[in-house]
Short mmCIF file of C-alpha atoms in Angstrom, two decimals:
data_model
loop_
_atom_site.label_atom_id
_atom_site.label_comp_id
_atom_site.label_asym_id
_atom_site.label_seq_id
_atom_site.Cartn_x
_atom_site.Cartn_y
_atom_site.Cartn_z
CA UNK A 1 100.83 100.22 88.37
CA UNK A 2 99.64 100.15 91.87
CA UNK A 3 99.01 96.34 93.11
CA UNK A 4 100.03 96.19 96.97
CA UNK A 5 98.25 93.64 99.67
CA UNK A 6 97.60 94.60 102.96
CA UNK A 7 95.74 92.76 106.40
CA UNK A 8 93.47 94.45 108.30
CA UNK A 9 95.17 93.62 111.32
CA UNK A 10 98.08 95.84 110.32
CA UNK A 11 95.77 98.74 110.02
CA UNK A 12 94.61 97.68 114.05
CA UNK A 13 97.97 97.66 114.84
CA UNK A 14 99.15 101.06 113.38
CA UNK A 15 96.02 102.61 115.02
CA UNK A 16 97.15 100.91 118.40
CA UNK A 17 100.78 102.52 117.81
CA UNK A 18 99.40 105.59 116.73
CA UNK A 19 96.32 106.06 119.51
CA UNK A 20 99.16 104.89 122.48
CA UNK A 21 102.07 107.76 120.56
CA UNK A 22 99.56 110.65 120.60
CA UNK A 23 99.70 111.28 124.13
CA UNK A 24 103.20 112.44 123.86
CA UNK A 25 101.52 115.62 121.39
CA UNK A 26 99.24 116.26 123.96
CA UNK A 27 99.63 119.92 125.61
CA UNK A 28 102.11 120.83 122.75
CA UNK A 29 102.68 124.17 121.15
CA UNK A 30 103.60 124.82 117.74
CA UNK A 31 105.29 121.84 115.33
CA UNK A 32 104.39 119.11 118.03
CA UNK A 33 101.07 120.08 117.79
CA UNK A 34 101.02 119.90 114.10
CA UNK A 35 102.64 116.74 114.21
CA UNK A 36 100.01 115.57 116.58
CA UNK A 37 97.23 116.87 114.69
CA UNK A 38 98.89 114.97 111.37
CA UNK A 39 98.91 112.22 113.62
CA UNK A 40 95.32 112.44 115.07
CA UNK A 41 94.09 112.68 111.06
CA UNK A 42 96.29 109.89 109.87
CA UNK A 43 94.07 107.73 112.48
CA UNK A 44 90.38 109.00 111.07
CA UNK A 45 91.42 108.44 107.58
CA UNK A 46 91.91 104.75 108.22
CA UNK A 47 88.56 104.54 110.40
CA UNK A 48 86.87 106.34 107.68
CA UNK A 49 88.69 103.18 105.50
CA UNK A 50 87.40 100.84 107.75
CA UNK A 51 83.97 102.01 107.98
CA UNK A 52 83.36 102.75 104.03
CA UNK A 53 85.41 100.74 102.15
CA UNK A 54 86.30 97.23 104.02
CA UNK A 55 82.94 95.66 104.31
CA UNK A 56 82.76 92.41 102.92
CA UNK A 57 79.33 90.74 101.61
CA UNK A 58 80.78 87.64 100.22
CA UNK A 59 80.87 89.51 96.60
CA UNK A 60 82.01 92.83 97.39
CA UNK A 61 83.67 95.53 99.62
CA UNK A 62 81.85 98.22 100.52
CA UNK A 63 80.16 100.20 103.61
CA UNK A 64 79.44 99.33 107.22
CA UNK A 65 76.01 101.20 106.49
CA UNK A 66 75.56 99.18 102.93
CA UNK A 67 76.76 95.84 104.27
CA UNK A 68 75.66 95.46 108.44
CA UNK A 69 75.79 91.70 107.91
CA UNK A 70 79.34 91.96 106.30
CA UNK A 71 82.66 90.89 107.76
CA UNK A 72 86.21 92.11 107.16
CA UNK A 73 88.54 89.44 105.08
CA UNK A 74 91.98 88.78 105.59
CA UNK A 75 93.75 90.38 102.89
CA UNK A 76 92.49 93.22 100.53
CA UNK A 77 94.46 94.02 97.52
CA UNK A 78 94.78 97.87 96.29
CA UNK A 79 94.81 98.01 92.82
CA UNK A 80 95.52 100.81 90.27
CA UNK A 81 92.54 101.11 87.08
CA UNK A 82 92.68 103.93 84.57
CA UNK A 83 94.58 105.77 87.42
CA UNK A 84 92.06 104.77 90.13
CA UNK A 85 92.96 102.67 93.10
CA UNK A 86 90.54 100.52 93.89
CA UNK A 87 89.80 97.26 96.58
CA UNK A 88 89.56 94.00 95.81
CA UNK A 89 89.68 91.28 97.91
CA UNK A 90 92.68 88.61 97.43
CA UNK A 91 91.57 86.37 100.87
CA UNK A 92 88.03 86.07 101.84
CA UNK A 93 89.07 84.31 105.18
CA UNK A 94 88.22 85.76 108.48
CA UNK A 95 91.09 85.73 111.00
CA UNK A 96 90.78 85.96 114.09
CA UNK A 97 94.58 87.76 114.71
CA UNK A 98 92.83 90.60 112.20
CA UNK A 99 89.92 91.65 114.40
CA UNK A 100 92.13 90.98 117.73
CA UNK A 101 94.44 93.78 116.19
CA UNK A 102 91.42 95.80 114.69
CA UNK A 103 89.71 95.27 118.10
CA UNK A 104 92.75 96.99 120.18
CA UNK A 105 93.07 99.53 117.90
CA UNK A 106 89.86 100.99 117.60
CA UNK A 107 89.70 101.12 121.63
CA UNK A 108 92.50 102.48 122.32
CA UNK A 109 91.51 105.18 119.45
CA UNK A 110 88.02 105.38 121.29
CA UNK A 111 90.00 106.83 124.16
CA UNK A 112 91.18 109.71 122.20
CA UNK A 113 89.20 110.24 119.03
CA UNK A 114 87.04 113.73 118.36
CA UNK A 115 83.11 113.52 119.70
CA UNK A 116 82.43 114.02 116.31
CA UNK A 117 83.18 110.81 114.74
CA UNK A 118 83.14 108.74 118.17
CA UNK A 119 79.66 107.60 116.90
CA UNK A 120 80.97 106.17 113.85
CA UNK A 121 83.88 104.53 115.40
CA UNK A 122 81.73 103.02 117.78
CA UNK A 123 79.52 101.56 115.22
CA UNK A 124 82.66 99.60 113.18
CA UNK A 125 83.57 98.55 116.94
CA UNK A 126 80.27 96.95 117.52
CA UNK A 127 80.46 95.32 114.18
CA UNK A 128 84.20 94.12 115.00
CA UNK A 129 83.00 92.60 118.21
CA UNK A 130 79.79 90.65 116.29
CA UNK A 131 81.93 89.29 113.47
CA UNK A 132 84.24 87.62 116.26
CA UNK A 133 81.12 86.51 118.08
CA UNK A 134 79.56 85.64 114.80
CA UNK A 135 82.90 83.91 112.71
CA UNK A 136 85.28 83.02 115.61
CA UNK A 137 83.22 81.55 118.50
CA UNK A 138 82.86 78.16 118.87
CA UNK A 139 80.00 77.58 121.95
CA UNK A 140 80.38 73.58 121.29
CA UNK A 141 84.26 74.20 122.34
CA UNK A 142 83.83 77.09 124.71
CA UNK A 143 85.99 79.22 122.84
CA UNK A 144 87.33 81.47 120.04
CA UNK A 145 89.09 79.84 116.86
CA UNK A 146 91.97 81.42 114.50
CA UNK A 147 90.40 81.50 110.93
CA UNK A 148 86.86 81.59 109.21
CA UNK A 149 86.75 79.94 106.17
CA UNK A 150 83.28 80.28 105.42
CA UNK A 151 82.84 77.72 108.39
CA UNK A 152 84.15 77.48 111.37
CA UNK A 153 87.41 75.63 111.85
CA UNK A 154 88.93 74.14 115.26
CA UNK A 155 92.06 75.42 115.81
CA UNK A 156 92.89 78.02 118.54
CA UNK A 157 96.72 79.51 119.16
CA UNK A 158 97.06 80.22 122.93
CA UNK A 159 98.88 83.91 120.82
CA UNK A 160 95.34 84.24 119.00
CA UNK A 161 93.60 83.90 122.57
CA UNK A 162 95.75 85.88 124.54
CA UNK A 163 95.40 88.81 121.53
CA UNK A 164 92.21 88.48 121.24
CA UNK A 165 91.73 88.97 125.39
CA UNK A 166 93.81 92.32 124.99
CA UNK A 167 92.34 93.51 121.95
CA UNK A 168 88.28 92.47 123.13
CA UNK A 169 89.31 93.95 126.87
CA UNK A 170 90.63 97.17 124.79
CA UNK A 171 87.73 97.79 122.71
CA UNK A 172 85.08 97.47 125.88
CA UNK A 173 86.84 100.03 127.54
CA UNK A 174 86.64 102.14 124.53
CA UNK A 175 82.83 101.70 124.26
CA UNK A 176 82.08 102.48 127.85
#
C-alpha cells in the first residue's frame, strides 16, 4: 500500500515554483492556457490541503475552521486503509524552515489566486504567520528559532532567518 512522508515546507515550495511559473500562461491561447489552468488548479488543491486537512491539535489533523489554535507539524505521513488514504502525523515538531516555505508560497499564490478563494487563503496565511509568532519567536532573544518541540528551543540558522525574512516579507505583500 500507500505509506509516503511528506514536509509541509515542500508543499510552500511547489506553490512558490508554481505561483512564480504561471505568469508565463498568462495571455495564452489554446494548450498553454490549459496547461495554465491545470497549473492554477494544481495550486488550490494543495491550499484546499492546507486549509482542511493539515491542522494539528496535538491529537489530530484536521481543519483550519475545526482547529484555529492548531499548528502545522513537520512531517505528515499518507497512508493507504481499506483503499483510503488517510493523514497521520509521523513528526509533531514545528519547524520553522516549514512555515518560512509555506509562508512564501501562499504570498506569492495571494498575488495570483481567484477572488473566490482569496478569503480562504488569506485565513491559512494569518494562521501561518501566528504559529511562527506563537512557536518560533523567542522575545527573551529577540528573535525567531528553527524547531518547536512542544517548547521553544534556542537555536537559530542565519538560512532559517534569512528564509523566514523572504517567506514573512512574501506573505505581507500577499495580504495587502
Amino acid at each position: 500500500g500507500f505509506n509516503k512522508p511528506f514536509s509541509p515546507g515542500t508543499l510552500g515550495a511547489e506553490l512558490i515554483g508554481q505561483a512564480l511559473i504561471s505568469d508565463i500562461f498568462k495571455d495564452k491561447t489554446g494548450i498553454e492556457k490549459a496547461l495554465g489552468l491545470e497549473l492554477g488548479l494544481e495550486m488550490a488543491k494543495k491550499i484546499v490541503l492546507l486549509h482542511d486537512k493539515l491542522f494539528f491539535d496535538g491529537s489530530s489533523l484536521g481543519s483550519f475552521k475545526d482547529m484555529p489554535n492548531g499548528y502545522i507539524p513537520h512531517l505528515i505521513t499518507g497512508v493507504e486503509k481499506d483503499g483510503r488514504l488517510n493523514l497521520e502525523v509521523s513528526d509533531k515538531t514545528s519547524s520553522l524552515t516549514d512555515y518560512a516555505y509555506l509562508a512564501w508560497g501562499l504570498g506569492e499564490y495571494l498575488k495570483i489566486c481567484p477572488p473566490n478563494i482569496k478569503a480562504q487563503v488569506m485565513n491559512v496565511g494569518k494562521a501561518i504567520f501566528s504559529s511562527i509568532k506563537d512557536r518560533h519567536y523567542d522575545g527573551e532573544m529577540g528573535t525567531l528559532i528553527d524547531v518547536h518541540y512542544g517548547k521553544k528551543s534556542s537555536r537559530i540558522s542565519i538560512s532559517n532567518a534569512a528564509l523566514s525574512i523572504v517567506g514573512l516579507a512574501s506573505l505581507y505583500d500577499g495580504i495587502t
